[in-house]
Tab-separated table of C-alpha atoms and ligand atoms in Angstrom:
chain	number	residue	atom	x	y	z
A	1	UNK	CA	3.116	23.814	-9.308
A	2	UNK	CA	7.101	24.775	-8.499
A	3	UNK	CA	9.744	24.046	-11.005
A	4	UNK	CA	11.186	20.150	-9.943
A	5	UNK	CA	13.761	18.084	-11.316
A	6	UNK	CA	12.401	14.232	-11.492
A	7	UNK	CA	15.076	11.855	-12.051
A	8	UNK	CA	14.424	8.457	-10.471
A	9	UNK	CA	17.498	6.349	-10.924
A	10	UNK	CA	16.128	2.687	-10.111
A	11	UNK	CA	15.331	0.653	-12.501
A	12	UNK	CA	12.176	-1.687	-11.598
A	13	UNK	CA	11.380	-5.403	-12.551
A	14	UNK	CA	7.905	-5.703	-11.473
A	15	UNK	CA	5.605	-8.709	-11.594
A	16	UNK	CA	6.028	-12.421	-11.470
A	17	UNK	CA	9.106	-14.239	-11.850
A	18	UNK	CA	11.257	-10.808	-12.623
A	19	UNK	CA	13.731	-12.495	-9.866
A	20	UNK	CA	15.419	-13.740	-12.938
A	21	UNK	CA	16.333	-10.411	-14.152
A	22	UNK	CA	18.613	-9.292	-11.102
A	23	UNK	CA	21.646	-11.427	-11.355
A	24	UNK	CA	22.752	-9.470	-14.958
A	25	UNK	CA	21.761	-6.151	-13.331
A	26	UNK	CA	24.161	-7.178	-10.172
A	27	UNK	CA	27.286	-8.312	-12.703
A	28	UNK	CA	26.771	-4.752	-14.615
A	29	UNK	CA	28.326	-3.169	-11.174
A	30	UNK	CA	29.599	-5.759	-9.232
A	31	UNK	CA	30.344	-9.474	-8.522
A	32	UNK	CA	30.637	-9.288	-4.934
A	33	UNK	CA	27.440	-8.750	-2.424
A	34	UNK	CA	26.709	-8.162	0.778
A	35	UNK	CA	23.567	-9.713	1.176
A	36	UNK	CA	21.439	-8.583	3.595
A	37	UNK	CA	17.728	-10.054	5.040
A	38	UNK	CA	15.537	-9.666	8.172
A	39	UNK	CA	15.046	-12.202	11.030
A	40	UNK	CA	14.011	-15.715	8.641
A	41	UNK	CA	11.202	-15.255	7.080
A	42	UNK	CA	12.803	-15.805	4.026
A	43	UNK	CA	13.432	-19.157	4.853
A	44	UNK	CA	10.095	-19.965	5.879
A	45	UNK	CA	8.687	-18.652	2.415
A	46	UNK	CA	11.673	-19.946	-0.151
A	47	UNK	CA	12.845	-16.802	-1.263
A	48	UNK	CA	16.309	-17.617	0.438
A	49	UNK	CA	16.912	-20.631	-1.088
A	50	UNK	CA	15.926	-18.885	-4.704
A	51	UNK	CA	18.258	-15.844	-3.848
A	52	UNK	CA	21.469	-17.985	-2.845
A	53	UNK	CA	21.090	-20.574	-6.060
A	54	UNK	CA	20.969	-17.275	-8.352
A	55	UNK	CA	24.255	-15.902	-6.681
A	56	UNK	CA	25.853	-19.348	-7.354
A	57	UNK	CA	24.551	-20.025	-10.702
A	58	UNK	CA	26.074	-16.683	-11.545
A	59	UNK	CA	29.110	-16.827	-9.517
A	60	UNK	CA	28.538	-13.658	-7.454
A	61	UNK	CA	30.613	-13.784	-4.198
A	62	UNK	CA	28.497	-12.943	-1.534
A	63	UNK	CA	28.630	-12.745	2.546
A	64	UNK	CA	25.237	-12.601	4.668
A	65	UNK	CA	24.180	-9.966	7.043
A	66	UNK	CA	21.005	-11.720	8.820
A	67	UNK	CA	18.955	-10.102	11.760
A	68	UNK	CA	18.150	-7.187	10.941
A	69	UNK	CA	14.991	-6.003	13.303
A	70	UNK	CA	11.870	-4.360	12.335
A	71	UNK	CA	12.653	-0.626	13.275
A	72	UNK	CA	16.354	-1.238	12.061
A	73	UNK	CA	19.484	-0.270	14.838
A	74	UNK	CA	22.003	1.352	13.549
A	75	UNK	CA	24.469	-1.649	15.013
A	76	UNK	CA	23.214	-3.484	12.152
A	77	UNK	CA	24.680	-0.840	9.682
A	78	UNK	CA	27.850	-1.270	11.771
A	79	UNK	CA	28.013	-4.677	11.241
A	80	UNK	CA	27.421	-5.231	7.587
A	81	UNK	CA	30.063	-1.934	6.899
A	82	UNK	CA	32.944	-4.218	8.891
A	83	UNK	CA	31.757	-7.020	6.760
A	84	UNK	CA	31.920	-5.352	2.859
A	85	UNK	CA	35.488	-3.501	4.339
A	86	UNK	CA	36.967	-7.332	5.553
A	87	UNK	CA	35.890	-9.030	2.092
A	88	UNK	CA	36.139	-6.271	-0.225
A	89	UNK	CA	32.419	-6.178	-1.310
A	90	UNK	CA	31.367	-3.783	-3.478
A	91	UNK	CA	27.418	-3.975	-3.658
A	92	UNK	CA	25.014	-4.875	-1.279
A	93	UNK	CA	21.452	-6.779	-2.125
A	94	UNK	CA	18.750	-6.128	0.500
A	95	UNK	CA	16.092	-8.846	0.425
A	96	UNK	CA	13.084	-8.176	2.427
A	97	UNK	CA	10.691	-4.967	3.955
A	98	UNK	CA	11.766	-1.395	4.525
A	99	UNK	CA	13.797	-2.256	7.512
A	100	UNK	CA	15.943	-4.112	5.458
A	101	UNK	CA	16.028	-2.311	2.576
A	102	UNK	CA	16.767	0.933	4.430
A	103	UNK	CA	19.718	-0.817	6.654
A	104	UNK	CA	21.183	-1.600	3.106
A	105	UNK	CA	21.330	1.546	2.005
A	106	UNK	CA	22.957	3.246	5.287
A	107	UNK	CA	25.726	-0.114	4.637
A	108	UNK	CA	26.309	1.447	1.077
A	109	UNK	CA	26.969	4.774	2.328
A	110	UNK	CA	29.050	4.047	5.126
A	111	UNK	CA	31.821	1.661	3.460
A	112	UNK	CA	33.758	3.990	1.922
A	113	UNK	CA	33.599	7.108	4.953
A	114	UNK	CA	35.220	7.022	7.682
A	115	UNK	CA	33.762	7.372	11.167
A	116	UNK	CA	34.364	7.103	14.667
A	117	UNK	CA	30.206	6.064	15.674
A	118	UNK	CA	28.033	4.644	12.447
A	119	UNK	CA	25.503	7.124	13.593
A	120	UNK	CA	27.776	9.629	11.434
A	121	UNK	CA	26.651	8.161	8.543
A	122	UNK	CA	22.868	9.533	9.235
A	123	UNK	CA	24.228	13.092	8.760
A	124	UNK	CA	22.322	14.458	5.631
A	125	UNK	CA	23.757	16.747	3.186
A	126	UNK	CA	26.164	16.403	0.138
A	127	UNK	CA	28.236	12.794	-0.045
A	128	UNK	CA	31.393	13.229	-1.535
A	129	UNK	CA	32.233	9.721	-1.630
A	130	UNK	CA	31.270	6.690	-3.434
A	131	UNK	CA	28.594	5.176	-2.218
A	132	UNK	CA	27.887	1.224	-2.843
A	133	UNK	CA	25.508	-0.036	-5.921
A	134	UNK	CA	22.354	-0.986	-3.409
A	135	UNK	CA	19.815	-3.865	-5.218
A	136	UNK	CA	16.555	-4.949	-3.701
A	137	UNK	CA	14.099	-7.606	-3.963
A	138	UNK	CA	10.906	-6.466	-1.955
A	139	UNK	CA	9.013	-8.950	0.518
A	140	UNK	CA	6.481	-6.302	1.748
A	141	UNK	CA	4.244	-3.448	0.279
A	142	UNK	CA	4.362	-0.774	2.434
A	143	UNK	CA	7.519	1.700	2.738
A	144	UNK	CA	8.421	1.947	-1.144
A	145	UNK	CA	11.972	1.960	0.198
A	146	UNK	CA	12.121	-0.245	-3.280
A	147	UNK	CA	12.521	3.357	-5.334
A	148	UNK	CA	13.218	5.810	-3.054
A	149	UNK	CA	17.017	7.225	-1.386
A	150	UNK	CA	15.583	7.750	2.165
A	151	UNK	CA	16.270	5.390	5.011
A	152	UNK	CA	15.129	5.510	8.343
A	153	UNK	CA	17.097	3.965	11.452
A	154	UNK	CA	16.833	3.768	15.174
A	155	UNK	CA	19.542	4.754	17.286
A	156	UNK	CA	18.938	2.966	21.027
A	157	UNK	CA	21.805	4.652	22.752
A	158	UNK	CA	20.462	8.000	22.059
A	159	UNK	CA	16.742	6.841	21.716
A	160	UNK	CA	16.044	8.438	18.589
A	161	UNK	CA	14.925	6.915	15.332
A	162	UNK	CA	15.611	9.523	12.336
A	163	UNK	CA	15.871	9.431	8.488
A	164	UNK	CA	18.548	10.316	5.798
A	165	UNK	CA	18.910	10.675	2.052
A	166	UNK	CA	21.542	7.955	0.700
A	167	UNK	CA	20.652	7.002	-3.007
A	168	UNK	CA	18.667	5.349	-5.009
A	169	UNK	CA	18.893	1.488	-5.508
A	170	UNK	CA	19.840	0.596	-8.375
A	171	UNK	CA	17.467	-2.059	-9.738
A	172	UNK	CA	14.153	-3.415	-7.340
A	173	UNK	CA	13.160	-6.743	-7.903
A	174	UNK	CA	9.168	-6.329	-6.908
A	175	UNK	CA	7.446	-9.617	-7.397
A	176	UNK	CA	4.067	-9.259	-5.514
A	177	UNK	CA	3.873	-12.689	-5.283
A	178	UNK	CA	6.203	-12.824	-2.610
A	179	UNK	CA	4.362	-10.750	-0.420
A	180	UNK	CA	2.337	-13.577	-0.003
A	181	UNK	CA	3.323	-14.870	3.242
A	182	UNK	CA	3.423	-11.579	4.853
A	183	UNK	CA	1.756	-11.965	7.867
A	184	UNK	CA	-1.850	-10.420	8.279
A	185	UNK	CA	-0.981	-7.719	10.885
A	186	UNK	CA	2.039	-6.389	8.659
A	187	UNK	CA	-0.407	-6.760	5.455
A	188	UNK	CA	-2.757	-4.084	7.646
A	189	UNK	CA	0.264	-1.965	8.943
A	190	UNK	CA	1.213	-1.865	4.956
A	191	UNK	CA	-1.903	-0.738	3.603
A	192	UNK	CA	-2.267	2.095	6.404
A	193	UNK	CA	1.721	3.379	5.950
A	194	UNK	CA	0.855	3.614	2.078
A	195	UNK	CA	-2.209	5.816	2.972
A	196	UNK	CA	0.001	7.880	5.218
A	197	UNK	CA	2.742	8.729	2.732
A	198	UNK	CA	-0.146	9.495	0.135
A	199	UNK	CA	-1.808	11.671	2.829
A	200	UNK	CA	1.748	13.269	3.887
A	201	UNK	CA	1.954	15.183	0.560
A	202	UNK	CA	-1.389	15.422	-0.435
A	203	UNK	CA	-1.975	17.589	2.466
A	204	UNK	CA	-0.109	20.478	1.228
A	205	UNK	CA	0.005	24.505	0.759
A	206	UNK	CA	0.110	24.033	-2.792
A	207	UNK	CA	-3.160	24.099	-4.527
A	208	UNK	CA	-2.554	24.329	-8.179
A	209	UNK	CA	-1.502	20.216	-8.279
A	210	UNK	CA	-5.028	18.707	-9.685
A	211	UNK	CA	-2.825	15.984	-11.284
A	212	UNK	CA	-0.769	15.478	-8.380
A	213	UNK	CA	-3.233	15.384	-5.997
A	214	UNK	CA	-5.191	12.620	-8.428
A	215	UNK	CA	-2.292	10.215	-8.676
A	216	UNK	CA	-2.745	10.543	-4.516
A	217	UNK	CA	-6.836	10.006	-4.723
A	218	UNK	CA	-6.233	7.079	-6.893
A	219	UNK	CA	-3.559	5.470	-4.573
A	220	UNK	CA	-6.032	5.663	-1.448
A	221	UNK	CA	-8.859	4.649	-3.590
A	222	UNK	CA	-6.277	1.420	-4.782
A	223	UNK	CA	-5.666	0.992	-0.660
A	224	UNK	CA	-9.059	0.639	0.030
A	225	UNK	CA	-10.558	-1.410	-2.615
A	226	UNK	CA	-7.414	-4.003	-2.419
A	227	UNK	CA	-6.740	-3.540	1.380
A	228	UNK	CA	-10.786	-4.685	1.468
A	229	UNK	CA	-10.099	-7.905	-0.811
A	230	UNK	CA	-7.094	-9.026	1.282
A	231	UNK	CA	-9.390	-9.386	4.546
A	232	UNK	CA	-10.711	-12.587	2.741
A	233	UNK	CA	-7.739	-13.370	0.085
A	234	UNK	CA	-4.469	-12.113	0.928
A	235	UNK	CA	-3.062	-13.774	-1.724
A	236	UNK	CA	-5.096	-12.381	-4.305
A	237	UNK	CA	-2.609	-11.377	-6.857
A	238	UNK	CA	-4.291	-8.145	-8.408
A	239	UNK	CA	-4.527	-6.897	-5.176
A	240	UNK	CA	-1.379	-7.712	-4.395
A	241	UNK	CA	0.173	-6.104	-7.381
A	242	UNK	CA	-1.726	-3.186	-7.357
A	243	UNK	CA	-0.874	-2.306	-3.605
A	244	UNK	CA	2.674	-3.098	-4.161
A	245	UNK	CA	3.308	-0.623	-6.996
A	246	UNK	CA	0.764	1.745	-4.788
A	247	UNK	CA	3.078	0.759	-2.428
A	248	UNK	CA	6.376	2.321	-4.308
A	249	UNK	CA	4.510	5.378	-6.452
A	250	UNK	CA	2.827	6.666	-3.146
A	251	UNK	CA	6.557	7.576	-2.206
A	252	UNK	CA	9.406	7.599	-5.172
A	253	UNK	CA	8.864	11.415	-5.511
A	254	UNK	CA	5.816	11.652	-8.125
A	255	UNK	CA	3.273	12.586	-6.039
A	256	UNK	CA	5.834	14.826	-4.069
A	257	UNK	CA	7.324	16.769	-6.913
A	258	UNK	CA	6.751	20.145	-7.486
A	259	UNK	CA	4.796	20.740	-4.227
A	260	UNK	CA	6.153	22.389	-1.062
A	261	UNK	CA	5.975	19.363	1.521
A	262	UNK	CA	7.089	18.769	5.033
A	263	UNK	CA	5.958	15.662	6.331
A	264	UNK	CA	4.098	15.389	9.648
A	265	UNK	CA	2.210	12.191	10.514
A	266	UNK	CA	5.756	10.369	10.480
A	267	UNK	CA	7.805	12.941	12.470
A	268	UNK	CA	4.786	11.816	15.509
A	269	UNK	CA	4.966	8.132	14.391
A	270	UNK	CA	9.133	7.736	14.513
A	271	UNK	CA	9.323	8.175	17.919
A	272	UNK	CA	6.144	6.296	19.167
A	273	UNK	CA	7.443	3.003	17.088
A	274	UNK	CA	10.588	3.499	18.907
A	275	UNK	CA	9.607	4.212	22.287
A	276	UNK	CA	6.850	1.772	22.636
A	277	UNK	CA	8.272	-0.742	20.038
A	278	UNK	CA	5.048	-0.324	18.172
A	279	UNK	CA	4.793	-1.690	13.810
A	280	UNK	CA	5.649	1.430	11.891
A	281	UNK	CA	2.823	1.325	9.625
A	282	UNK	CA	-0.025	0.790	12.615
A	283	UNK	CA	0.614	4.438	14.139
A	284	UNK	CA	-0.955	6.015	11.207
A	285	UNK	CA	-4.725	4.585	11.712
A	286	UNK	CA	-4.261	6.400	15.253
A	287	UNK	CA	-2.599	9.280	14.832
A	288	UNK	CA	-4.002	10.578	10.862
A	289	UNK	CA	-7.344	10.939	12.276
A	290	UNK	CA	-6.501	12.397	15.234
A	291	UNK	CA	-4.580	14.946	13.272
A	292	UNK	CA	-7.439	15.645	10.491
A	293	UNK	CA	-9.778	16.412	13.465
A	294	UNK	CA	-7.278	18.558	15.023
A	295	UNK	CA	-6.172	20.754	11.896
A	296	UNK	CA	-10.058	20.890	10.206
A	297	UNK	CA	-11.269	24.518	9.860
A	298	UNK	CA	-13.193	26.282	7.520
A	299	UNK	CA	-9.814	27.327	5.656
A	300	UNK	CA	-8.535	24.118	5.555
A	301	UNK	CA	-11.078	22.361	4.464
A	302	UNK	CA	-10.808	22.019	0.562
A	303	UNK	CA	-8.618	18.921	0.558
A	304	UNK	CA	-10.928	16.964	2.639
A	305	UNK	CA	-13.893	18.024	0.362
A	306	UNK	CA	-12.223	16.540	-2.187
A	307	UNK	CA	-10.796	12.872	-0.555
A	308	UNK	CA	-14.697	13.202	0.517
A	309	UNK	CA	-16.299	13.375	-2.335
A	310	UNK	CA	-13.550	11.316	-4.505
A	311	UNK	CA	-12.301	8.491	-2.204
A	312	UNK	CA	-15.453	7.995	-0.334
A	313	UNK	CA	-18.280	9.033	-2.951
A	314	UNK	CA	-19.776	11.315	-0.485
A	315	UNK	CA	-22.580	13.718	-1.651
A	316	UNK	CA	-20.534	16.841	-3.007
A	317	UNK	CA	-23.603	18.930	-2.441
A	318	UNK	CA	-23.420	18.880	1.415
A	319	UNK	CA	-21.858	21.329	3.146
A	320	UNK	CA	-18.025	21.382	2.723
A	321	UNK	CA	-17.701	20.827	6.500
A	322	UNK	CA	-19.959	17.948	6.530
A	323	UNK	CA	-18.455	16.274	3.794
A	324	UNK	CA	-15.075	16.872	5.393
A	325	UNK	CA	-16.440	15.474	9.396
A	326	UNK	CA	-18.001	12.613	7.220
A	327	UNK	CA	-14.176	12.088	5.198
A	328	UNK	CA	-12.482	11.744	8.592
A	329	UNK	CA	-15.286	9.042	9.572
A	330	UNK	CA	-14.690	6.882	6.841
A	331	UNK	CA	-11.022	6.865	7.754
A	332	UNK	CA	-11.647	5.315	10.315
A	333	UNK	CA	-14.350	3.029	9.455
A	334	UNK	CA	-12.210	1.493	6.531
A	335	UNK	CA	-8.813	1.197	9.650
A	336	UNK	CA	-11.673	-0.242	11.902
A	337	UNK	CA	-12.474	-2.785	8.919
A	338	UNK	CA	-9.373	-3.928	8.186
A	339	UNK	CA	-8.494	-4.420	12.179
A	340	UNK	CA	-6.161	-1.623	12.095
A	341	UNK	CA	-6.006	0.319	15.535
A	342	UNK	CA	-8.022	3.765	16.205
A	343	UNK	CA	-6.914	4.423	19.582
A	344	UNK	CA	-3.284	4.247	21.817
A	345	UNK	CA	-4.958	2.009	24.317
A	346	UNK	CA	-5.857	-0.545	21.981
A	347	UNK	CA	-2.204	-0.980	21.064
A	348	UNK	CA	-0.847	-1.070	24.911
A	349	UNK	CA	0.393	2.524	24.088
A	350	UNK	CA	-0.151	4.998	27.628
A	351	UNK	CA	1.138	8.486	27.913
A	352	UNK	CA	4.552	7.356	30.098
A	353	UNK	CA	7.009	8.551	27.406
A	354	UNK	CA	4.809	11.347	25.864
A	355	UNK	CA	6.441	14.634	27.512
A	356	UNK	CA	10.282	12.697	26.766
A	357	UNK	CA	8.884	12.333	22.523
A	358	UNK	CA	7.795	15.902	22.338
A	359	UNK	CA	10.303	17.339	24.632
A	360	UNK	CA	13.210	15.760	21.886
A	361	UNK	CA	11.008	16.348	18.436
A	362	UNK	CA	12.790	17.977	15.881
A	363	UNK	CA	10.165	20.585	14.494
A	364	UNK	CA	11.572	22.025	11.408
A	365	UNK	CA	10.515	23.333	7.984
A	366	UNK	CA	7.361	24.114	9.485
A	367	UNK	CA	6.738	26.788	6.502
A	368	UNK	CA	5.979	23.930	3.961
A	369	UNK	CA	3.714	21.927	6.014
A	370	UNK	CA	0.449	22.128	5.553
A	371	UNK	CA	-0.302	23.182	8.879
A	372	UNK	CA	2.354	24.018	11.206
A	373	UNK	CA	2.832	22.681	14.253
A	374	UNK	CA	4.642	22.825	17.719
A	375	UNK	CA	5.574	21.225	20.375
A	376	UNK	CA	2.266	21.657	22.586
A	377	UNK	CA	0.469	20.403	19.286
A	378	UNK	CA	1.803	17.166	19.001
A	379	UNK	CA	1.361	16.853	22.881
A	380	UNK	CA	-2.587	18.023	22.315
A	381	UNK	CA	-2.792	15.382	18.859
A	382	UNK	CA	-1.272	12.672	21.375
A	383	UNK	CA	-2.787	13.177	24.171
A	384	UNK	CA	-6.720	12.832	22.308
A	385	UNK	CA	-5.536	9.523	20.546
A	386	UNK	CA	-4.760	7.746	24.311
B	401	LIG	O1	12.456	-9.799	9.504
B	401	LIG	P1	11.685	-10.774	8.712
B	401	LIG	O2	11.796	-12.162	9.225
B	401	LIG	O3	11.951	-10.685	7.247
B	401	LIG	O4	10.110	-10.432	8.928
B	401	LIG	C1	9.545	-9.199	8.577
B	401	LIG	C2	9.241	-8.321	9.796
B	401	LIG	O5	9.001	-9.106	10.908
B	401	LIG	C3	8.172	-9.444	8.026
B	401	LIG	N1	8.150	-9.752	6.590
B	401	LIG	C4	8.613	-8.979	5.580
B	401	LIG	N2	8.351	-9.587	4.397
B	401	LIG	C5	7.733	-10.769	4.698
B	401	LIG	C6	7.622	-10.863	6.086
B	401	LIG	N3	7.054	-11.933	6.691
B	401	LIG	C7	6.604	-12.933	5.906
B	401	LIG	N4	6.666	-12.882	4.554
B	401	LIG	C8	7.228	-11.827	3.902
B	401	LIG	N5	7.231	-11.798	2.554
B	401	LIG	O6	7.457	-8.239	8.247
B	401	LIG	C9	7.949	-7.630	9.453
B	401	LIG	C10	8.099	-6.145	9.219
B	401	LIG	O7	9.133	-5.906	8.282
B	401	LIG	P2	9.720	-4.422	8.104
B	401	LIG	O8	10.746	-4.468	7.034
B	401	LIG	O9	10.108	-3.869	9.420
B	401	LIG	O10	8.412	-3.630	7.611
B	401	LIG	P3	8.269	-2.392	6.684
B	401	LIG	O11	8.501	-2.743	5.271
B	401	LIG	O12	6.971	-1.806	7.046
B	401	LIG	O13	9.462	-1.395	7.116
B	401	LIG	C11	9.341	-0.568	8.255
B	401	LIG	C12	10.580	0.287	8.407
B	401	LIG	O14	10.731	1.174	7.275
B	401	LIG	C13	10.819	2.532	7.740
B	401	LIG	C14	10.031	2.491	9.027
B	401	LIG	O15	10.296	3.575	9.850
B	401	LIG	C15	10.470	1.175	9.632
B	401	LIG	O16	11.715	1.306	10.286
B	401	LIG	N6	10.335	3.433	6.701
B	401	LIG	C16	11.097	3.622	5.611
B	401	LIG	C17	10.743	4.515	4.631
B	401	LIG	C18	11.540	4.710	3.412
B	401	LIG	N7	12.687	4.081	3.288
B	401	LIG	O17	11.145	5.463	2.526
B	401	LIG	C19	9.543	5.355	4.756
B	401	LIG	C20	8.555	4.803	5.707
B	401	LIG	O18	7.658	5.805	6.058
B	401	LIG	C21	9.160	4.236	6.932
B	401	LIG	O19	9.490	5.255	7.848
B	402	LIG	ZN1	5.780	5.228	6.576
């Protein structure tokens, strides 16, 4: 394994009625939110109404940033920057999915830079200014934006959709029983985007990480046992609980660490949500097999041996090939089972924007992925999931 530094600075509430716990972690830094949430589905569920009486009760000041989309704008970080600058707020609480989460953290990092276009917020590298204390209370298992400093926004002017590093929030609220309204499509598109970021760094050059590349087994394994109970109780809470920390380990860096890793399935996905307005999570069941049948050779075939023979129980006496043709299959028997697409055309997805996407990917670091790939790849990986 490389050397790594691990030092994950948010502090986590998990489990029921941990909702209590935030208002003493907000005073610690500030008394004045933004607070930001999605498009009302906190309002159907309660949450809202349990969110706003804690401000009160606690006499945090706080202004509302509402709408913000699936597949975030950057408008939106715009909007709620103007809004902590007019009333002086110095925190922001995100209440909801990754969208929102992520939208709250580009908000924390913008208030205090200057800029002519919020896009020059997205510009990675060293911040040297402050950025705001972000909280969150997670709705949604899925993009463990809960414990991680990435976000990812769209920007429709210049039809990209790209990530950054901002920071770490500082506390996460994650009770899994408020996942329980999520709506079965996103409860699918969840399960599958947890797979993916498992997948993303368990595919990797590095093959002295046996522990690492458990903690990765046992998240798929917790994907597909629980992902398989919520088909007929999606509000069972041990599954819920155990995908929604699955949710947050499978990407706050402890499966990453100490690996060389350059994502892949999500450079594809980014511009296929944002193109065809597709749910983030849903492009993985296409495009990960796809890619596994693409990339499998005889050198490459270790890792799949082992999800085989792990994850699936297949017979590790079988040819390593076979097991590895036989790993890809159960893939996508267990996206088939839980209604999760296998194929562009069941998703209204056709080839119309396919030469624009690859023509403006951003290839890079293609020394630490797994196996690297160019432009005329991602065309070919495309092109056979139509
Ligand atoms: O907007 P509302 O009304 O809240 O409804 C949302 C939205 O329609 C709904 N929802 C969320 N919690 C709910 C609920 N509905 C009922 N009950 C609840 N408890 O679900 C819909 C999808 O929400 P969204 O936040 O968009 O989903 P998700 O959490 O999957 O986030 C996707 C975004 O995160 C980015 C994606 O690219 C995408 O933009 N990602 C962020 C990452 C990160 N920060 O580390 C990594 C990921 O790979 C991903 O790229
Ligand atoms: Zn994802």
């Amino acid at each position: 394994m490389d050397n790594f530094v691990f030092d994950i600075k948010t502090k986590v509430y998990f489990g029921k009625d941990t909702l209590k716990e935030l208002w003493s972690e907000i005073l610690n830094k500030t008394d004045r939110v933004l607070f930001c949430y999605g498009g009302g589905s906190i309002k159907n569920n309660g949450i809202y109404d349990q969110i706003i009486l804690g401000l009160k009760e606690n006499n945090i000041f706080y202004k509302e940033l509402t709408n913000i989309s699936p597949n975030p704008d950057i408008e939106s970080v715009d909007e709620g920057v103007k809004i902590c600058r007019e009333h002086n707020l110095t925190g922001i609480l995100a209440v909801g999915g990754g969208s929102v989460i992520d939208t709250a953290k580009v908000i924390s990092a913008g208030v205090n830079k200057e800029y002519s276009d919020p896009w020059e917020i997205m510009k990675k590298g060293e911040r040297n200014y402050a950025l705001l204390p972000v909280f969150t209370v997670t709705t949604l298992s899925a993009t463990g934006s809960e414990m991680n400093a990435v976000s990812v926004m769209t920007n429709k002017k210049l039809k990209l959709k790209q990530s950054t590093i901002t920071a770490h929030p500082v506390c996460s609220i994650i009770d899994p029983t408020f996942t329980n309204s999520v709506p079965k499509i996103h409860l699918i598109a969840g399960v599958v985007d947890i797979i993916s970021h498992t997948l993303e760094d368990y595919f990797s050059l590095e093959r002295d990480s046996y522990l690492l590349d458990g903690f990765s087994i046992s998240i798929i394994k917790t994907c597909i046992k629980y992902g398989k109970v919520l088909l007929t109780d999606p509000t069972n809470y041990e599954a819920k609980a155990n995908l929604a920390w699955a949710s947050t380990y499978a990407i706050n860096g402890v499966i990453a660490h100490g690996k060389p890793h350059a994502w892949t399935f999500h450079v594809i996905s980014h511009p296929i949500t944002h193109y065809y307005g597709l749910t983030h999570g849903l492009t993985f069941s296409i495009l990960m097999p796809h890619w596994m049948e693409y990339v499998l050779n005889e050198q490459r075939v270790e890792p799949f041996y082992r999800l085989g023979v792990e994850v699936f129980g297949i017979d590790k006496n079988l040819p390593k090939m076979e097991v590895a043709k036989q790993t890809i299959e159960e893939f996508k028997n267990f996206f088939k089972l839980i209604g999760a697409p296998l194929k562009f055309s069941e998703v209204g997805v056709d080839d119309r924007h396919f030469n624009e996407i690859v023509e403006n990917l951003n290839i890079t670091a293609n020394e630490r992925r797994f196996v690297p790939f160019d432009k005329q790849d991602v065309l070919n990986i495309l092109r056979s999931a139509l």
